Amino acid sequence: MCNIAYFMKKFSFFTLFVLASFLFSQEITIKGKVRDEQQLPIVYAEVLLKTEKDSLLSYTFSNDDGTFNFSVKKSDELLVLNIEHFGQKLFTQNISPIKDIDLGTITVNNTLQLETLVAEGKKKLIQRKVDRLVFNVENSVSALGGDALDALRVTPGLRIQNEQISIIGKSGVSVMIDDKLVQLSGDDLVSFLRTINSDNIKSIEVITTPPAKYDAQGNSGIVNIKLKQPKKDNISGNLKTSYTQATHPLGSLGGGLNYQKDKLTVTSNVNYSNGSIAPYQEYTINYPNYTWFEKNEKRIFLNSLSGRVALDYKVSPKTTMGIQYLGALSKPIYKVTNTSHITKNNVLDSLIITPSRLESQRKTHSLNFNSTTKVDTIGTQYAIDIDYFKFKSNLDNNFSTNTYFADNTPVANRYISANNLSAQDIDIYTAKFDYEMPLKWINLSFGTKVSFINNSSQVSYFDKTKGNPIFDSSKSNVFNYKENTQALYVSGSKKLSEKWDLKLGLRLENTQTKGYSETLNQTNKNNYLKLFPTFYITYQATENSTWGLNYSRRINRPSYGDLNPFRFYSSKYNYSEGNPFLQPFYMDNVDFSLTYKNYFGSLYANYLTNGFDQVTFVSSDNPIQKVIPYNFYKQLNVGTIQYYSFNKWYWLESNNVAIIYYSQTTSDLANTLPKIDQWTMSFNSNNSFVLNNEKTLRAELNFTYQSPSVAGSYNLSSYYYFDAGIKYSLLDKKLQIGLTATDIFRTNEQTFTQVVNGIKQQNYDYRDAQKIRLSLVWDFGKSIKVAQREQSNEDEKGRAN
């Protein structure tokens, strides 16, 4: 193992040295001086060098005396040089970099307005890049006046159900903000996204096949939310509040504050939620001689606080450093009454009633330090990221179980009472280095990453049947888990011709895991070295149409809880148990797509091997229900996605997606069905209506339907639902009021079916999705005035250089 790490380290430095020798040859210099009409120097003007197709090759900034100087590769290609200042385009000139170019003094009108920008035309709603799909949110009427979750809802290739985000054809999604991973999930992630105003989002990148630069972990894609740059010398922000009425009320309050002045940019947001929801479940087990029907009536009291603050500082025109903190504190309380009806020949035999109260506390802290340095002016740069992630969870579950005859008479000696405690403490340390080298023959990038994961879990069980709690060591455990991963990657992209683009990547990951159960005195180790290739090719047939083909191989490692070999009891008859012998599963993904104007279509296939899933073990001679994860199945998915955004009329934007796919799961576990398969059709339509000429009053009507489907070893029933809403902007669009109704007809419900040991199990699930939400958003901001005297010492400042 040490030899592998030594080789990987030496290979990285050798590759860097060899490729750098190509970089600094055959360069020419472009220089000039930017002045206004009074011949005063314009400081920090952006000098951009682009191709005729608007691809950025290099850029720099003018100095304190207005001069700029940078080097580019010698070429006979016609390029475009732009000079911009505070978002205004001041100067444009075509150049051919065949020899050194001195543009002399360039006099510009610095009071120029933005008419020239209008002439460039509006960006396309959907753009296809070689490794991702770009949805330009600023061009979508449906996404305006909402939050980040509203923008994701109309983004092609994404699905949001019960406020959970996923990429179509994938099992999940990772969310990034400006290329920085958001280490939140579930309700914490949703609360965080609601603090981001959709009007501040420039675009959303949907990366169904993550390149070699990103971790190979997970059968999920990446959603990268690109925010608009804060206005220069400006302070802005928003305040938000919402009231949601489902079965019970839920309220939230939050806001954000952004600050930009000179070289410093600060962005922040915070959100607090309090209230409760009431999900409902039914569980039916059809035993040979009797039926077990279980009702799970639950009320979850939510109490959560989440926030983010990011600071970026431009140390020099070439180097920017930043730090980001993201945290969440959640203290939900679960009050549950579980009632099981045991019937024989449709006659009630007995009742089992389990009331419980589970108090939970989750703390998440994520800290990131990042630095990006531009080595030269032709695009060579390197980035360093150092991250620390801390997650701490405590569960305190008090429950009792009593059994009654059909006439409600208690059954003797069947009462139990217990307290089940669980604590989890996770520390993750990561460091990453990325290097980009645009060469004449290829745009090369490579890098490395190391991660160290320490997870400590503790489960304690106290029997309270006789009153005083008695510790039960046979149902308690301490489990420690460590996982270390070292990764190297290399990726190259090349424009083969005017129409063809190619990108190849290869990622090598070396992983070592060790799990130790203190109570069982059991140690499990696992080491594996794996390669993960990626491939992309696009063909731009016309200005409006692009074809794409990509392939990737991915890995999905078990969660830490799934590896813990001990039991957590929810009642006398139900417990979940981890499996320390779980292995990762692997996925091969291929996708063929077409983007044409506002249309996006895709044919995809993925094949999963060594898949693991939760199996609920039941038997005819024992009422105990055990939930244990196992590696036991393979799955094939093939399908097509068809997306179209209709915006021919100014008063309507309709975003529609239809999906047809086939899933087949084959099982190696004797207790389960050897094969389940299903054709599935899904349709979603999000419609936004502009109701007045000022575009300040808008209405929404959305519809979603999915036919029966397969997920792992489960069959899922069909479901459909309608959502509607209205939004009104006033006070020069600074105040936005929204009223939305979700799952209007209470039809967003599903039944999950699994067969184990020939016994059919059905789990009906309703997430309390029918609700009405009233929201208010107040946007504010002002320019930070810069006193003229601050610009009067330019000569003195120049002497400091």
Tab-separated table of N, CA, C and O in Angstrom, residues 691-781:
chain	number	residue	atom	x	y	z
A	691	LEU	N	-50.007	37.436	-15.071
A	691	LEU	CA	-51.384	37.907	-15.037
A	691	LEU	C	-51.548	39.403	-15.245
A	691	LEU	O	-52.678	39.897	-15.289
A	692	ASN	N	-50.430	40.154	-15.346
A	692	ASN	CA	-50.562	41.587	-15.634
A	692	ASN	C	-49.382	42.047	-16.475
A	692	ASN	O	-48.372	41.330	-16.626
A	693	ASN	N	-49.504	43.229	-17.053
A	693	ASN	CA	-48.469	43.733	-17.960
A	693	ASN	C	-47.160	44.015	-17.245
A	693	ASN	O	-46.086	43.936	-17.847
A	694	GLU	N	-47.226	44.363	-15.965
A	694	GLU	CA	-45.997	44.671	-15.217
A	694	GLU	C	-45.253	43.413	-14.787
A	694	GLU	O	-44.163	43.496	-14.221
A	695	LYS	N	-45.854	42.252	-15.029
A	695	LYS	CA	-45.279	40.958	-14.650
A	695	LYS	C	-45.015	40.863	-13.154
A	695	LYS	O	-44.076	40.218	-12.696
A	696	THR	N	-45.859	41.509	-12.379
A	696	THR	CA	-45.725	41.457	-10.926
A	696	THR	C	-46.706	40.470	-10.289
A	696	THR	O	-46.594	40.162	-9.103
A	697	LEU	N	-47.661	39.982	-11.069
A	697	LEU	CA	-48.638	39.019	-10.565
A	697	LEU	C	-48.562	37.751	-11.416
A	697	LEU	O	-48.772	37.801	-12.627
A	698	ARG	N	-48.240	36.642	-10.776
A	698	ARG	CA	-48.082	35.388	-11.505
A	698	ARG	C	-48.779	34.254	-10.757
A	698	ARG	O	-48.848	34.260	-9.519
A	699	ALA	N	-49.260	33.300	-11.518
A	699	ALA	CA	-49.905	32.113	-10.942
A	699	ALA	C	-49.182	30.868	-11.440
A	699	ALA	O	-48.516	30.893	-12.493
A	700	GLU	N	-49.294	29.790	-10.681
A	700	GLU	CA	-48.656	28.523	-11.050
A	700	GLU	C	-49.656	27.385	-10.908
A	700	GLU	O	-50.488	27.375	-9.997
A	701	LEU	N	-49.547	26.427	-11.811
A	701	LEU	CA	-50.317	25.189	-11.722
A	701	LEU	C	-49.409	24.047	-12.167
A	701	LEU	O	-48.923	24.046	-13.305
A	702	ASN	N	-49.191	23.088	-11.276
A	702	ASN	CA	-48.248	22.004	-11.544
A	702	ASN	C	-48.920	20.657	-11.333
A	702	ASN	O	-49.776	20.493	-10.453
A	703	PHE	N	-48.483	19.686	-12.147
A	703	PHE	CA	-49.055	18.333	-12.080
A	703	PHE	C	-47.944	17.304	-12.206
A	703	PHE	O	-47.024	17.460	-13.021
A	704	THR	N	-48.023	16.252	-11.393
A	704	THR	CA	-47.045	15.162	-11.441
A	704	THR	C	-47.773	13.825	-11.371
A	704	THR	O	-48.709	13.655	-10.574
A	705	TYR	N	-47.318	12.892	-12.212
A	705	TYR	CA	-47.869	11.526	-12.195
A	705	TYR	C	-46.745	10.533	-12.417
A	705	TYR	O	-45.835	10.773	-13.224
A	706	GLN	N	-46.793	9.416	-11.674
A	706	GLN	CA	-45.872	8.306	-11.939
A	706	GLN	C	-46.619	6.993	-11.800
A	706	GLN	O	-47.336	6.766	-10.824
A	707	SER	N	-46.450	6.113	-12.782
A	707	SER	CA	-47.081	4.795	-12.759
A	707	SER	C	-46.287	3.865	-11.835
A	707	SER	O	-45.234	4.248	-11.319
A	708	PRO	N	-46.745	2.637	-11.593
A	708	PRO	CA	-46.010	1.705	-10.721
A	708	PRO	C	-44.554	1.548	-11.168
A	708	PRO	O	-44.238	1.582	-12.356
A	709	SER	N	-43.650	1.368	-10.180
A	709	SER	CA	-42.216	1.339	-10.473
A	709	SER	C	-41.514	0.345	-9.555
A	709	SER	O	-42.127	-0.253	-8.659
A	710	VAL	N	-40.199	0.207	-9.782
A	710	VAL	CA	-39.346	-0.679	-8.985
A	710	VAL	C	-38.214	0.150	-8.406
A	710	VAL	O	-37.602	0.964	-9.098
A	711	ALA	N	-37.925	-0.046	-7.117
A	711	ALA	CA	-36.789	0.607	-6.459
A	711	ALA	C	-36.065	-0.453	-5.634
A	711	ALA	O	-36.570	-0.872	-4.597
A	712	GLY	N	-34.891	-0.883	-6.111
A	712	GLY	CA	-34.157	-1.937	-5.421
A	712	GLY	C	-34.971	-3.214	-5.385
A	712	GLY	O	-35.375	-3.749	-6.425
A	713	SER	N	-35.279	-3.712	-4.185
A	713	SER	CA	-36.036	-4.959	-4.048
A	713	SER	C	-37.515	-4.703	-3.764
A	713	SER	O	-38.241	-5.618	-3.375
A	714	TYR	N	-37.974	-3.466	-3.953
A	714	TYR	CA	-39.356	-3.094	-3.655
A	714	TYR	C	-40.120	-2.752	-4.934
A	714	TYR	O	-39.579	-2.142	-5.866
A	715	ASN	N	-41.409	-3.118	-4.943
A	715	ASN	CA	-42.355	-2.618	-5.937
A	715	ASN	C	-43.072	-1.414	-5.346
A	715	ASN	O	-43.528	-1.461	-4.189
A	716	LEU	N	-43.198	-0.339	-6.128
A	716	LEU	CA	-43.838	0.886	-5.673
A	716	LEU	C	-45.117	1.125	-6.466
A	716	LEU	O	-45.151	0.904	-7.691
A	717	SER	N	-46.139	1.592	-5.787
A	717	SER	CA	-47.413	1.874	-6.445
A	717	SER	C	-47.343	3.205	-7.183
A	717	SER	O	-46.401	3.985	-7.028
A	718	SER	N	-48.351	3.486	-7.995
A	718	SER	CA	-48.424	4.759	-8.714
A	718	SER	C	-48.851	5.877	-7.766
A	718	SER	O	-49.359	5.631	-6.666
A	719	TYR	N	-48.640	7.118	-8.203
A	719	TYR	CA	-49.101	8.272	-7.444
A	719	TYR	C	-49.241	9.458	-8.389
A	719	TYR	O	-48.675	9.478	-9.483
A	720	TYR	N	-50.006	10.446	-7.964
A	720	TYR	CA	-50.100	11.706	-8.711
A	720	TYR	C	-50.478	12.804	-7.720
A	720	TYR	O	-50.979	12.541	-6.617
A	721	TYR	N	-50.231	14.061	-8.112
A	721	TYR	CA	-50.634	15.183	-7.269
A	721	TYR	C	-50.628	16.474	-8.068
A	721	TYR	O	-49.951	16.595	-9.086
A	722	PHE	N	-51.424	17.438	-7.576
A	722	PHE	CA	-51.505	18.781	-8.145
A	722	PHE	C	-50.988	19.792	-7.119
A	722	PHE	O	-51.285	19.684	-5.924
A	723	ASP	N	-50.228	20.776	-7.608
A	723	ASP	CA	-49.812	21.925	-6.809
A	723	ASP	C	-50.265	23.195	-7.519
A	723	ASP	O	-50.346	23.241	-8.750
A	724	ALA	N	-50.537	24.255	-6.762
A	724	ALA	CA	-50.922	25.536	-7.346
A	724	ALA	C	-50.403	26.659	-6.467
A	724	ALA	O	-50.116	26.458	-5.279
A	725	GLY	N	-50.270	27.827	-7.065
A	725	GLY	CA	-49.778	28.957	-6.278
A	725	GLY	C	-49.966	30.269	-7.002
A	725	GLY	O	-50.259	30.314	-8.208
A	726	ILE	N	-49.792	31.354	-6.245
A	726	ILE	CA	-49.853	32.695	-6.816
A	726	ILE	C	-48.801	33.547	-6.114
A	726	ILE	O	-48.557	33.399	-4.912
A	727	LYS	N	-48.111	34.405	-6.890
A	727	LYS	CA	-47.064	35.272	-6.362
A	727	LYS	C	-47.333	36.706	-6.806
A	727	LYS	O	-47.710	36.949	-7.950
A	728	TYR	N	-47.112	37.625	-5.878
A	728	TYR	CA	-47.322	39.038	-6.185
A	728	TYR	C	-46.122	39.835	-5.705
A	728	TYR	O	-45.670	39.696	-4.564
A	729	SER	N	-45.580	40.669	-6.607
A	729	SER	CA	-44.438	41.524	-6.288
A	729	SER	C	-44.906	42.970	-6.243
A	729	SER	O	-45.640	43.421	-7.119
A	730	LEU	N	-44.471	43.716	-5.239
A	730	LEU	CA	-44.846	45.110	-5.106
A	730	LEU	C	-43.692	45.898	-4.513
A	730	LEU	O	-42.635	45.341	-4.211
A	731	LEU	N	-43.883	47.202	-4.390
A	731	LEU	CA	-42.837	48.114	-3.919
A	731	LEU	C	-41.582	47.964	-4.777
A	731	LEU	O	-40.486	47.684	-4.287
A	732	ASP	N	-41.800	48.139	-6.097
A	732	ASP	CA	-40.705	48.026	-7.067
A	732	ASP	C	-40.042	46.653	-6.987
A	732	ASP	O	-38.823	46.521	-7.074
A	733	LYS	N	-40.882	45.627	-6.784
A	733	LYS	CA	-40.467	44.226	-6.735
A	733	LYS	C	-39.521	43.914	-5.572
A	733	LYS	O	-38.834	42.900	-5.579
A	734	LYS	N	-39.529	44.781	-4.569
A	734	LYS	CA	-38.715	44.524	-3.383
A	734	LYS	C	-39.434	43.613	-2.384
A	734	LYS	O	-38.806	42.925	-1.592
A	735	LEU	N	-40.749	43.612	-2.417
A	735	LEU	CA	-41.542	42.761	-1.539
A	735	LEU	C	-42.299	41.743	-2.378
A	735	LEU	O	-42.986	42.105	-3.331
A	736	GLN	N	-42.152	40.485	-2.020
A	736	GLN	CA	-42.805	39.406	-2.756
A	736	GLN	C	-43.659	38.592	-1.795
A	736	GLN	O	-43.191	38.169	-0.731
A	737	ILE	N	-44.906	38.393	-2.186
A	737	ILE	CA	-45.851	37.615	-1.381
A	737	ILE	C	-46.249	36.386	-2.190
A	737	ILE	O	-46.604	36.489	-3.364
A	738	GLY	N	-46.181	35.230	-1.582
A	738	GLY	CA	-46.522	34.001	-2.283
A	738	GLY	C	-47.487	33.145	-1.482
A	738	GLY	O	-47.404	33.066	-0.248
A	739	LEU	N	-48.424	32.525	-2.168
A	739	LEU	CA	-49.359	31.587	-1.549
A	739	LEU	C	-49.378	30.325	-2.407
A	739	LEU	O	-49.712	30.378	-3.590
A	740	THR	N	-48.998	29.192	-1.829
A	740	THR	CA	-48.938	27.942	-2.588
A	740	THR	C	-49.723	26.855	-1.857
A	740	THR	O	-49.783	26.828	-0.624
A	741	ALA	N	-50.298	25.979	-2.648
A	741	ALA	CA	-51.004	24.808	-2.126
A	741	ALA	C	-50.398	23.577	-2.783
A	741	ALA	O	-50.312	23.499	-4.017
A	742	THR	N	-49.938	22.625	-1.985
A	742	THR	CA	-49.315	21.413	-2.523
A	742	THR	C	-50.187	20.202	-2.217
A	742	THR	O	-50.877	20.144	-1.191
A	743	ASP	N	-50.131	19.248	-3.114
A	743	ASP	CA	-50.918	18.009	-3.013
A	743	ASP	C	-52.381	18.344	-2.687
A	743	ASP	O	-52.945	17.902	-1.672
A	744	ILE	N	-52.989	19.102	-3.579
A	744	ILE	CA	-54.320	19.664	-3.334
A	744	ILE	C	-55.350	18.592	-3.019
A	744	ILE	O	-56.194	18.758	-2.128
A	745	PHE	N	-55.279	17.450	-3.696
A	745	PHE	CA	-56.300	16.418	-3.532
A	745	PHE	C	-55.835	15.252	-2.643
A	745	PHE	O	-56.450	14.198	-2.627
A	746	ARG	N	-54.695	15.440	-1.933
A	746	ARG	CA	-54.142	14.438	-1.016
A	746	ARG	C	-53.945	13.076	-1.699
A	746	ARG	O	-54.400	12.035	-1.225
A	747	THR	N	-53.263	13.126	-2.818
A	747	THR	CA	-53.039	11.908	-3.593
A	747	THR	C	-51.553	11.528	-3.694
A	747	THR	O	-51.216	10.532	-4.336
A	748	ASN	N	-50.676	12.312	-3.077
A	748	ASN	CA	-49.244	12.027	-3.131
A	748	ASN	C	-48.901	10.974	-2.075
A	748	ASN	O	-48.279	11.245	-1.054
A	749	GLU	N	-49.308	9.756	-2.332
A	749	GLU	CA	-49.138	8.647	-1.407
A	749	GLU	C	-48.662	7.416	-2.172
A	749	GLU	O	-48.983	7.250	-3.350
A	750	GLN	N	-47.890	6.563	-1.496
A	750	GLN	CA	-47.335	5.393	-2.152
A	750	GLN	C	-47.385	4.180	-1.240
A	750	GLN	O	-47.378	4.299	-0.001
A	751	THR	N	-47.406	3.008	-1.870
A	751	THR	CA	-47.320	1.739	-1.156
A	751	THR	C	-46.092	0.983	-1.659
A	751	THR	O	-45.907	0.816	-2.870
A	752	PHE	N	-45.246	0.532	-0.723
A	752	PHE	CA	-44.034	-0.220	-1.032
A	752	PHE	C	-44.302	-1.694	-0.715
A	752	PHE	O	-44.753	-2.021	0.388
A	753	THR	N	-44.001	-2.564	-1.658
A	753	THR	CA	-44.283	-3.989	-1.488
A	753	THR	C	-42.997	-4.800	-1.619
A	753	THR	O	-42.227	-4.607	-2.562
A	754	GLN	N	-42.787	-5.703	-0.670
A	754	GLN	CA	-41.628	-6.597	-0.696
A	754	GLN	C	-42.085	-7.989	-0.269
A	754	GLN	O	-42.948	-8.125	0.609
A	755	VAL	N	-41.506	-9.020	-0.883
A	755	VAL	CA	-41.823	-10.406	-0.535
A	755	VAL	C	-40.570	-11.062	0.019
A	755	VAL	O	-39.546	-11.138	-0.665
A	756	VAL	N	-40.651	-11.541	1.272
A	756	VAL	CA	-39.532	-12.218	1.934
A	756	VAL	C	-40.044	-13.511	2.535
A	756	VAL	O	-41.066	-13.513	3.237
A	757	ASN	N	-39.361	-14.636	2.250
A	757	ASN	CA	-39.764	-15.965	2.722
A	757	ASN	C	-41.199	-16.296	2.298
A	757	ASN	O	-41.947	-16.956	3.036
A	758	GLY	N	-41.573	-15.810	1.118
A	758	GLY	CA	-42.901	-16.079	0.592
A	758	GLY	C	-43.999	-15.280	1.256
A	758	GLY	O	-45.183	-15.484	0.964
A	759	ILE	N	-43.632	-14.347	2.133
A	759	ILE	CA	-44.621	-13.545	2.860
A	759	ILE	C	-44.634	-12.132	2.286
A	759	ILE	O	-43.614	-11.469	2.228
A	760	LYS	N	-45.810	-11.703	1.886
A	760	LYS	CA	-45.955	-10.391	1.266
A	760	LYS	C	-46.081	-9.308	2.329
A	760	LYS	O	-46.861	-9.425	3.275
A	761	GLN	N	-45.293	-8.236	2.164
A	761	GLN	CA	-45.338	-7.093	3.067
A	761	GLN	C	-45.686	-5.843	2.258
A	761	GLN	O	-45.125	-5.616	1.186
A	762	GLN	N	-46.586	-5.031	2.786
A	762	GLN	CA	-46.978	-3.790	2.129
A	762	GLN	C	-46.876	-2.644	3.132
A	762	GLN	O	-47.408	-2.735	4.245
A	763	ASN	N	-46.213	-1.579	2.702
A	763	ASN	CA	-46.020	-0.420	3.561
A	763	ASN	C	-46.610	0.809	2.865
A	763	ASN	O	-46.076	1.278	1.866
A	764	TYR	N	-47.711	1.307	3.396
A	764	TYR	CA	-48.355	2.506	2.864
A	764	TYR	C	-47.739	3.725	3.548
A	764	TYR	O	-47.572	3.756	4.776
A	765	ASP	N	-47.422	4.759	2.751
A	765	ASP	CA	-46.686	5.911	3.276
A	765	ASP	C	-47.305	7.206	2.757
A	765	ASP	O	-47.431	7.403	1.549
A	766	TYR	N	-47.683	8.082	3.686
A	766	TYR	CA	-48.134	9.425	3.320
A	766	TYR	C	-47.358	10.426	4.167
A	766	TYR	O	-47.347	10.348	5.398
A	767	ARG	N	-46.707	11.396	3.512
A	767	ARG	CA	-45.762	12.290	4.174
A	767	ARG	C	-46.381	13.607	4.637
A	767	ARG	O	-45.674	14.577	4.801
A	768	ASP	N	-47.677	13.656	4.834
A	768	ASP	CA	-48.352	14.898	5.239
A	768	ASP	C	-48.068	16.006	4.227
A	768	ASP	O	-47.749	17.148	4.579
A	769	ALA	N	-48.205	15.640	2.933
A	769	ALA	CA	-47.808	16.550	1.859
A	769	ALA	C	-48.859	17.586	1.524
A	769	ALA	O	-48.555	18.603	0.884
A	770	GLN	N	-50.113	17.373	1.899
A	770	GLN	CA	-51.161	18.354	1.597
A	770	GLN	C	-51.007	19.550	2.537
A	770	GLN	O	-51.172	19.424	3.752
A	771	LYS	N	-50.681	20.705	1.974
A	771	LYS	CA	-50.411	21.864	2.821
A	771	LYS	C	-50.616	23.158	2.040
A	771	LYS	O	-50.576	23.177	0.805
A	772	ILE	N	-50.797	24.241	2.774
A	772	ILE	CA	-50.858	25.597	2.229
A	772	ILE	C	-49.727	26.395	2.854
A	772	ILE	O	-49.503	26.322	4.069
A	773	ARG	N	-49.017	27.161	2.016
A	773	ARG	CA	-47.852	27.909	2.498
A	773	ARG	C	-47.956	29.371	2.073
A	773	ARG	O	-48.102	29.675	0.887
A	774	LEU	N	-47.878	30.259	3.046
A	774	LEU	CA	-47.855	31.702	2.799
A	774	LEU	C	-46.443	32.203	3.089
A	774	LEU	O	-45.898	31.962	4.166
A	775	SER	N	-45.841	32.911	2.125
A	775	SER	CA	-44.455	33.366	2.298
A	775	SER	C	-44.328	34.840	1.928
A	775	SER	O	-45.041	35.342	1.054
A	776	LEU	N	-43.412	35.528	2.615
A	776	LEU	CA	-43.086	36.920	2.335
A	776	LEU	C	-41.579	37.055	2.250
A	776	LEU	O	-40.844	36.492	3.075
A	777	VAL	N	-41.125	37.801	1.247
A	777	VAL	CA	-39.697	38.051	1.049
A	777	VAL	C	-39.497	39.546	0.825
A	777	VAL	O	-40.155	40.140	-0.036
A	778	TRP	N	-38.596	40.147	1.587
A	778	TRP	CA	-38.267	41.561	1.434
A	778	TRP	C	-36.809	41.664	1.021
A	778	TRP	O	-35.918	41.219	1.741
A	779	ASP	N	-36.550	42.224	-0.155
A	779	ASP	CA	-35.191	42.424	-0.654
A	779	ASP	C	-34.760	43.861	-0.395
A	779	ASP	O	-35.548	44.799	-0.575
A	780	PHE	N	-33.513	44.035	-0.002
A	780	PHE	CA	-33.000	45.377	0.233
A	780	PHE	C	-31.557	45.451	-0.243
A	780	PHE	O	-30.899	44.424	-0.457
A	781	GLY	N	-31.062	46.660	-0.403
A	781	GLY	CA	-29.676	46.840	-0.819
A	781	GLY	C	-29.393	48.286	-1.164
A	781	GLY	O	-30.299	49.066	-1.482
